[in-house]
């Protein structure tokens, strides 16, 4: 896997984009060892996460540190485990892999389960909007938070920490991406702003960190950055995750490693945005790896307690009337009276906070009695009871999370004593003091201070609540006695219900207490009533957009000079009268040096402002939808169900009753909601804008719009709906029109399957199945049967088996026996594809019996024939070739009679393969050609690809390698196109065998390696064992006998487990050859005898012939000439029986060698002449297993009789050996190829002795 990753990154090292070429590289570390995994849960709040840790993971990190760009570095343990397969060089105590000689065995890859049943489980780990997110990803402003834990926390410590994290997430949000253990310890990565963004995400993230730092006993350090990032899914169907990618993550990681324990580092984007609410200390501009310029770093400190007022730039403009209204509202305080409640209502960015801030500034500068400001900050996520007042009390009592409990209690007591002392002179002072003393534990509980024997500890929850409200009110009344104050409630639309209840309580019977409540809020729908309207006295200020003159004045204040009319128009157009938008745009343009001073004032460097807006505006842009008129917004919402890009024609059809739809579309264009791609289609300017328009609608509204969309599609495309099946299915699905959704899903799935869009077809079938009624058994059967066939093609064997189990149960309930027959046939095919041949044969017999006994007419004939074919295939794999041929001939005769072209072609394909094994090549070619014509007639590309592949096998068996190779390559292309992994694996296996026969061992090895990967992925044991034999064969040909033996033994274990007797005989024969090559004659003889016994049982005549060649060579080397001659004669007999001249010359070479050893020169020359005659038609001995054995046997016979042709043959043989050796780019492999294989050494020795003179 690591090598594949490295290869991929090297091949794709340069990615060309419209913005330039991007260079991609990798550094890979590999280790082996113990890994621990764990799942941490909190059932109460439905959260969970997981982690992996252990020495192997740490080792991977250490290995990676030793790597340079493009390197693959492994540990000593990995080196020891796989050293026969790889070439490495030491790198310290690690090893850099320079070459991989052989395939490293991997377990089969798991397959993606059906995700639908796991939605509830997934909800523990991911937010619902991720689980159900339909789009792949998007660009968002993201807060990246890296946290590092000191030391190596135990599982218990980690669990305790994560409970704090889970609880804090409930309050502050944030997406936990992962817990990571490595050489840098335990790290957590979290994101704010994705998948859902809030305007105060930065504050949430920092509050989360401060709370975590305060509550966990584990020392930590953290880094926070704020950048635009890709937020979405990455990976494949098998393993996919939602995450964020961007430079901010890299910067946070660099900051994290530079920070000291206990520190929280932030970037400049964070620091600029929170300096009014948090203390931040500049560190330095740091040169960091991966960044071309130094990066400003800041340390986050405590919350600002000196001032909680936000900072604003320039003068406030356009709010004189509102300021006057506020000054009027505050006048009762100066007379010792309650000022009531004043509510400021306005859109985000309209200037509510700025107005309050400027008002407070004027109060500070006033000559009248100074008024204090008590800030109560709300948050839409913080739903803790009385949360804005807890916020106020922590600052009021000088509480800090870094303080000890004792210190915070001491600060609490000191403030309370001061307040009590200040209340003594008021007429109600005694009652206030008594109440403060009585209820102080309730105030303390609001800020997490507890005393074991307090009144709070003694009361039940109801009384605790009631006393808490009284205590809080008493404190505020006592403060008003001390000095008048204004209670500021910011973002009051998010107030929790307990806070609303308290405000009602606070405003009652307080006429003689000088304080005022100012609440800011966003607009509510006209039908809703804001809670403050229940309070008395109260008044309201509605903030609206600034006028043109005020926008110009705001910009000129910020820039310190006049602005040109062109800049003014651009700001006005973009800001839409919103002062915050206008301010941010001006500041952004100035900071980016996109404006300059000119005689007409500050002006744009370019004529129009088409650059991206400042980052802070991205999270607010979505709210612009609410500023559209209701009718225009309805058009936008309607369009949103059609996706980001939508056809105008379809939208108009959906809104056919609206005569003004075109004007409203243009209104949305002018509002920058979408843009016209052409006269016929439009595109939402932002994917998030479309998502917001869609998600803001109620489910029933969306459902109705989807119904309208589907009906409109049907109307517009009534002449041909087929291109729109999937769209219609989707809209009717989302519209909950089950019957039509079901119909279109099946039609779309069938169309996708017919187009070989297998994954899409599976998805559509699965969705159709979910809408199928439980008692509609036949439809459920057909849908599942289609899914089973697709999974069979994709090699998803586990899923295939699960489906077969289900449809078998359905078949038992259905009356028609055809269903049971079909299931049995599919079970036979599955068993055959997974090398379970006995089960395959049993299922095929069941098909035949059911078809004969329970079916009638052509159906009976058809399934009897199909059962015969399936049975024949299973028997063939068990070695019963003649019986198989008889059954298949019977089957194709039946199929021809009933004109079943598909089935007849399948039968002929199998029959041709039998003829190949029997050596009847002419018959095989005839059957293949007829089958190929049949498959092409009906457009069956799978059948076409398989037949072409097997025609290549037939050509290979006849030594027609120049014909075989293009056939195999054509088959590979076809198999890849249709996703037939099994067929692709087999074609690559055969291609490797042909390339090896040609002498191109490196190319053959690559083909084998690719084949074995495929077979393991799909669980094809027969294919895997065959590919392992190829690997062993290639290793044997270069003298790497250890690897060869390992591959052969692995193949043998698979074959014995699956009862593949044919394959077992082949593999044992190969082990015989390896033993002979290494000089282990006794082991070779034993293996040969074992292989021959199996080959006799399965009637593998060709395999037996080759084994007798190996045995003859062993006996010849051992000096047992009689036994050697007998073995070679038996091989000669077998090959002549099969008419396999390419192998028979190997037997003749053995007989020639024996004759020379016996001084039987007459026969020696006769055998040599027979070989020379064959060489005239096949000079390169294509199809022969060991050509150098043949050439040198002939050479020895000719030399023995002083035939001058011997020297020419020797020179030719030597040249051919050197040409084949030239295929190796690795010099050590080339030398091994020439020196470690006996037949190759024989060529070199003879040439060095006798051939140089020629």
PDB file of N, CA and C in Angstrom, residues 34-40 50-54:
ATOM      1  N   UNK A  34       2.160  -3.389  17.887  1.00  0.00           N
ATOM      2  CA  UNK A  34       0.888  -3.360  18.602  1.00  0.00           C
ATOM      3  C   UNK A  34       0.183  -2.015  18.412  1.00  0.00           C
ATOM      4  N   UNK A  35      -1.122  -2.084  18.186  1.00  0.00           N
ATOM      5  CA  UNK A  35      -1.963  -0.892  18.081  1.00  0.00           C
ATOM      6  C   UNK A  35      -3.206  -1.107  18.941  1.00  0.00           C
ATOM      7  N   UNK A  36      -3.526  -0.118  19.728  1.00  0.00           N
ATOM      8  CA  UNK A  36      -4.719  -0.164  20.570  1.00  0.00           C
ATOM      9  C   UNK A  36      -5.753   0.801  20.011  1.00  0.00           C
ATOM     10  N   UNK A  37      -7.012   0.408  20.049  1.00  0.00           N
ATOM     11  CA  UNK A  37      -8.075   1.315  19.631  1.00  0.00           C
ATOM     12  C   UNK A  37      -9.109   1.411  20.734  1.00  0.00           C
ATOM     13  N   UNK A  38      -9.816   2.512  20.731  1.00  0.00           N
ATOM     14  CA  UNK A  38     -10.832   2.713  21.755  1.00  0.00           C
ATOM     15  C   UNK A  38     -11.930   3.626  21.258  1.00  0.00           C
ATOM     16  N   UNK A  39     -13.108   3.470  21.835  1.00  0.00           N
ATOM     17  CA  UNK A  39     -14.252   4.339  21.544  1.00  0.00           C
ATOM     18  C   UNK A  39     -14.684   4.992  22.846  1.00  0.00           C
ATOM     19  N   UNK A  40     -14.769   6.301  22.831  1.00  0.00           N
ATOM     20  CA  UNK A  40     -15.182   7.064  24.012  1.00  0.00           C
ATOM     21  C   UNK A  40     -16.577   7.614  23.743  1.00  0.00           C
ATOM     22  N   UNK A  50     -13.443   8.106  18.535  1.00  0.00           N
ATOM     23  CA  UNK A  50     -12.584   6.927  18.607  1.00  0.00           C
ATOM     24  C   UNK A  50     -11.128   7.352  18.428  1.00  0.00           C
ATOM     25  N   UNK A  51     -10.242   6.429  18.742  1.00  0.00           N
ATOM     26  CA  UNK A  51      -8.818   6.726  18.599  1.00  0.00           C
ATOM     27  C   UNK A  51      -8.037   5.435  18.389  1.00  0.00           C
ATOM     28  N   UNK A  52      -6.849   5.596  17.827  1.00  0.00           N
ATOM     29  CA  UNK A  52      -5.875   4.513  17.705  1.00  0.00           C
ATOM     30  C   UNK A  52      -4.570   5.009  18.316  1.00  0.00           C
ATOM     31  N   UNK A  53      -3.890   4.132  19.017  1.00  0.00           N
ATOM     32  CA  UNK A  53      -2.613   4.497  19.618  1.00  0.00           C
ATOM     33  C   UNK A  53      -1.756   3.261  19.751  1.00  0.00           C
ATOM     34  N   UNK A  54      -0.479   3.444  19.962  1.00  0.00           N
ATOM     35  CA  UNK A  54       0.386   2.306  20.212  1.00  0.00           C
ATOM     36  C   UNK A  54       1.741   2.468  19.569  1.00  0.00           C
TER      37      UNK A  54
END
